[in-house]
mmCIF file of C-alpha atoms in Angstrom:
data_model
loop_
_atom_site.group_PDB
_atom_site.id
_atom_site.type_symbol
_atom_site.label_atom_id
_atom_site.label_comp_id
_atom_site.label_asym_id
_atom_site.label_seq_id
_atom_site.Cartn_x
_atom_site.Cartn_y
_atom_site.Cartn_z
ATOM 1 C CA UNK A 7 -17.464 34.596 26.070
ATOM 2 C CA UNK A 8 -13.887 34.323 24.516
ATOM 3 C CA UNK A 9 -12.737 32.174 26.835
ATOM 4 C CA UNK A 10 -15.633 29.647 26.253
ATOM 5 C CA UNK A 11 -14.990 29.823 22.469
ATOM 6 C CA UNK A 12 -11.661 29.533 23.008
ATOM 7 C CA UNK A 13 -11.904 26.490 25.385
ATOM 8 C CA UNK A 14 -14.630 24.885 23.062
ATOM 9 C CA UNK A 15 -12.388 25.682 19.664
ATOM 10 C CA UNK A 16 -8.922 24.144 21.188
ATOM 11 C CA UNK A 17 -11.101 20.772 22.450
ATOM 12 C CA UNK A 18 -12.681 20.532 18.884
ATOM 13 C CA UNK A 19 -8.779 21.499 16.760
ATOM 14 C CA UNK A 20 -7.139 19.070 18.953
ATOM 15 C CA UNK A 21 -9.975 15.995 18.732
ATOM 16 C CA UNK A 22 -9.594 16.247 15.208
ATOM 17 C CA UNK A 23 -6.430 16.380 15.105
ATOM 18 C CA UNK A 24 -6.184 12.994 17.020
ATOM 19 C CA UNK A 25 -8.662 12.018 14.555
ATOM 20 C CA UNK A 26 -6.150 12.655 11.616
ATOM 21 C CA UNK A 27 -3.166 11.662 13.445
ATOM 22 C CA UNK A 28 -4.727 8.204 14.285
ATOM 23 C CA UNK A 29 -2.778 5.870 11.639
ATOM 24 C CA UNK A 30 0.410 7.766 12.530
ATOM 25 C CA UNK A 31 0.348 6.995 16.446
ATOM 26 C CA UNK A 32 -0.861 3.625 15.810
ATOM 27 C CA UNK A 33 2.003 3.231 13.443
ATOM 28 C CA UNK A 34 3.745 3.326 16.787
ATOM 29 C CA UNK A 35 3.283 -0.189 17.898
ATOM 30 C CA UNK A 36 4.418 -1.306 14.356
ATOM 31 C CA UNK A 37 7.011 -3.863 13.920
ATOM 32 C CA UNK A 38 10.000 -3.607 11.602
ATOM 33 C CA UNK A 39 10.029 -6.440 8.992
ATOM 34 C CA UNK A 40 12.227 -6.659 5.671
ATOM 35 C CA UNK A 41 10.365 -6.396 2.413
ATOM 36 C CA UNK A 42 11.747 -6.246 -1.397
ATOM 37 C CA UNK A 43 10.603 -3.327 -3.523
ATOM 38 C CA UNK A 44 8.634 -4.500 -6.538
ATOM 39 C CA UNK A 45 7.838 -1.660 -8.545
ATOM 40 C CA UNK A 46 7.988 2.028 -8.467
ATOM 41 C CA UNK A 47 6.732 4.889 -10.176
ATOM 42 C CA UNK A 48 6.211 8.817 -10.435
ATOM 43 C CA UNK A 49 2.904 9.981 -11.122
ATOM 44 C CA UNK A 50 1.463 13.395 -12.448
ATOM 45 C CA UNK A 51 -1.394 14.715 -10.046
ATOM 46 C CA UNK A 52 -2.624 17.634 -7.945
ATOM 47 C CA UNK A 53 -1.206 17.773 -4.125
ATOM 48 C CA UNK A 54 -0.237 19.971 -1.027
ATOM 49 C CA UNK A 55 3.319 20.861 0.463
ATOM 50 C CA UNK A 56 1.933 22.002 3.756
ATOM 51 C CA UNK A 57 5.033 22.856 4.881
ATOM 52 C CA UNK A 58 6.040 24.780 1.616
ATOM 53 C CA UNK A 59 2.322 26.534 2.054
ATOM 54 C CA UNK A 60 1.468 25.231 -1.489
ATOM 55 C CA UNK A 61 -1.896 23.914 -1.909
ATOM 56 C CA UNK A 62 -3.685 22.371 -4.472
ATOM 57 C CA UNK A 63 -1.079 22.473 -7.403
ATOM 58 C CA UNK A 64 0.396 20.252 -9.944
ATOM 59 C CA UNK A 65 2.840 17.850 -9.320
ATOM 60 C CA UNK A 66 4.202 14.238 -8.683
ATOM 61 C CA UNK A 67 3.285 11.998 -6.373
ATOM 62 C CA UNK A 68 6.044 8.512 -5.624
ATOM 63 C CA UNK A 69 4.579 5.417 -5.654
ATOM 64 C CA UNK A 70 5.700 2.245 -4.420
ATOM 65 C CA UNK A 71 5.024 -1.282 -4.036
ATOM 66 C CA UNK A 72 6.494 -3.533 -1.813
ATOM 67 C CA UNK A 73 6.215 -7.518 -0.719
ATOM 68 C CA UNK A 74 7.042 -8.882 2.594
ATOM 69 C CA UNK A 75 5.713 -12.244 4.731
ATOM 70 C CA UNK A 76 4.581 -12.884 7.432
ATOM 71 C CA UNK A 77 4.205 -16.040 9.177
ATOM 72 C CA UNK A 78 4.817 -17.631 6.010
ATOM 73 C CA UNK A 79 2.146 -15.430 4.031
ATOM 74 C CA UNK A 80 3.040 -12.938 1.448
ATOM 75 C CA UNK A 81 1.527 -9.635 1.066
ATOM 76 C CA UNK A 82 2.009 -6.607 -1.088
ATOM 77 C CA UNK A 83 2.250 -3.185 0.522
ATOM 78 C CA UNK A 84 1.788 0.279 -1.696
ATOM 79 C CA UNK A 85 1.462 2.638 1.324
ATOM 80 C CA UNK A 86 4.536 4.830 2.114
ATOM 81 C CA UNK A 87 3.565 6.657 5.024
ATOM 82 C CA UNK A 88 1.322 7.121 7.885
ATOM 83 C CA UNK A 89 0.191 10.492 7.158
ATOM 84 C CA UNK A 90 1.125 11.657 3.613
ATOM 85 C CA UNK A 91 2.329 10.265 0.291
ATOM 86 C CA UNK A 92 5.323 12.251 -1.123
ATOM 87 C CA UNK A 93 4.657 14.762 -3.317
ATOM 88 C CA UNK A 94 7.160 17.077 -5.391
ATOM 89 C CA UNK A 95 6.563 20.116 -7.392
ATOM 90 C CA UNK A 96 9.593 18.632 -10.198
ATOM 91 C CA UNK A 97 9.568 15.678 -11.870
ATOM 92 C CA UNK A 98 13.353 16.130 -10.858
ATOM 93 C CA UNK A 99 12.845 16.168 -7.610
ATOM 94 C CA UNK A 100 10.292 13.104 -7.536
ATOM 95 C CA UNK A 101 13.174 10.940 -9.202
ATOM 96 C CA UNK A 102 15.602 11.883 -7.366
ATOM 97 C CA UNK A 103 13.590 10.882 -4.396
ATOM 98 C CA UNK A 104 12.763 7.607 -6.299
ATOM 99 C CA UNK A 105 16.548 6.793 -6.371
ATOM 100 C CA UNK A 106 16.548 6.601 -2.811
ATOM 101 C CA UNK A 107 14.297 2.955 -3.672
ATOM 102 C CA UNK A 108 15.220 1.110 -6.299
ATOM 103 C CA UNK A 109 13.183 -1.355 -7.401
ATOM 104 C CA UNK A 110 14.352 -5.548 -6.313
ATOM 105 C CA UNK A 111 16.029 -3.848 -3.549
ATOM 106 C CA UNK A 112 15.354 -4.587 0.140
ATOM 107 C CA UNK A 113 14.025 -1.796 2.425
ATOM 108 C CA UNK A 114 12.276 -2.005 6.471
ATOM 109 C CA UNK A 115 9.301 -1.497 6.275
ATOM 110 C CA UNK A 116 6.734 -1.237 9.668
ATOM 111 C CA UNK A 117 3.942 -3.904 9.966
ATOM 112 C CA UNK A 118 0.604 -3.767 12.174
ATOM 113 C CA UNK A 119 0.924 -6.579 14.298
ATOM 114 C CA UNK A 120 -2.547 -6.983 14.556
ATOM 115 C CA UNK A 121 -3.407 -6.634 10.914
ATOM 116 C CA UNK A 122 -0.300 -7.551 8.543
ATOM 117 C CA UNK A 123 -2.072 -6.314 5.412
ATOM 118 C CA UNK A 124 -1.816 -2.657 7.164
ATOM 119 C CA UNK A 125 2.174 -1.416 6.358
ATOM 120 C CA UNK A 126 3.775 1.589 5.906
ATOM 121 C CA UNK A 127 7.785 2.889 4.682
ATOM 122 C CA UNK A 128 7.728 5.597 6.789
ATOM 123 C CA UNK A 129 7.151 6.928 9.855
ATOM 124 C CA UNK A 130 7.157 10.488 9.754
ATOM 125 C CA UNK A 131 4.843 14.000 11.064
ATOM 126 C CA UNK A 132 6.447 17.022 9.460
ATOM 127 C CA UNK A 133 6.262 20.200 11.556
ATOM 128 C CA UNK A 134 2.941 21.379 9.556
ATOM 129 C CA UNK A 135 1.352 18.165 10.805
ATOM 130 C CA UNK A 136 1.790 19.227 13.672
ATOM 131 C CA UNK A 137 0.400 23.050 13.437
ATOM 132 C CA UNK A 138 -3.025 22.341 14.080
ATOM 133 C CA UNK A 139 -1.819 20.848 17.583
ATOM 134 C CA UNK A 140 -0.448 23.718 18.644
ATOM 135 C CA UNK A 141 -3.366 25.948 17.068
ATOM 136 C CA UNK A 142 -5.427 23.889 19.715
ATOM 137 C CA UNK A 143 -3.351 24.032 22.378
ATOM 138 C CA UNK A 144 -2.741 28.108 21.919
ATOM 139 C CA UNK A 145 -6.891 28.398 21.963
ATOM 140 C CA UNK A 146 -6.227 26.293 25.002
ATOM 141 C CA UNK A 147 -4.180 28.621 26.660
ATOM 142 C CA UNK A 148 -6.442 31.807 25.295
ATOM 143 C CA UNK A 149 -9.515 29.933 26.945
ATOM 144 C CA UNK A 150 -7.662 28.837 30.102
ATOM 145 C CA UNK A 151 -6.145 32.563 30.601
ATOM 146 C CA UNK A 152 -9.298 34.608 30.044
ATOM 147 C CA UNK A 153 -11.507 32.230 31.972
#
């Protein structure tokens, strides 16, 4: 009976993981295209450091907004990464990050091929993104050993 669970519980953690993970391998086949930063800004809200194991508190979230062309046509990107927007417990911290992008400077940024509106800054999976692949692949392993 364990085993079954186990099989059935890895199949369903990992699926949904793919499910989450989708824009982030898809990301993958993204070009690399030179934008200009328009505006940035840090804003007050509620988020998650997964990797800190703080959920659900106050903080600041970095926001951008960027403009690039392609084939002639310019678009305006606001989306920083694939998976997660950063998030800081500090105002500090948040501008401190925000130095990193200053705005009328020129950054790469990664373009969808297919659909040029689609962009991202970033192209990163932190090692708690990644936790609920190996969560499925231990109850994987559980099934697959008590079977």
């Amino acid at each position: 009976m364990l085993s079954a669970f186990a099989l059935f519980a890895g199949v369903a953690i990992i699926g949904g993981w793919l499910v989450l993970t989708k824009d982030w391998r898809d990301s993958a086949r993204f070009s690399a295209k030179p934008a200009f930063i328009r505006k940035t800004r840090i804003e007050a809200g509620r988020g998650s450091l997964p990797e800190r194991m703080r959920f659900d508190v106050e903080g600041y979230y970095f926001r951008i907004a960027y403009a690039y062309q392609v084939e002639g046509q310019t678009y305006l990107g606001k989306r920083f990464s694939a998976m997660r927007e950063p998030f800081f417990l500090s105002e500090a911290d948040a501008e401190a990050f925000a130095a990193l992008y200053p705005e009328e400077s020129a950054i790469t940024i990664r373009v969808d091929p297919e659909n040029p509106a689609r962009t991202l800054v970033e192209r990163q999976l932190i090692f708690a993104d990644k936790l609920p692949l190996y969560a499925g692949l231990a109850a994987l392993a559980l099934g697959a050993l008590t079977f």
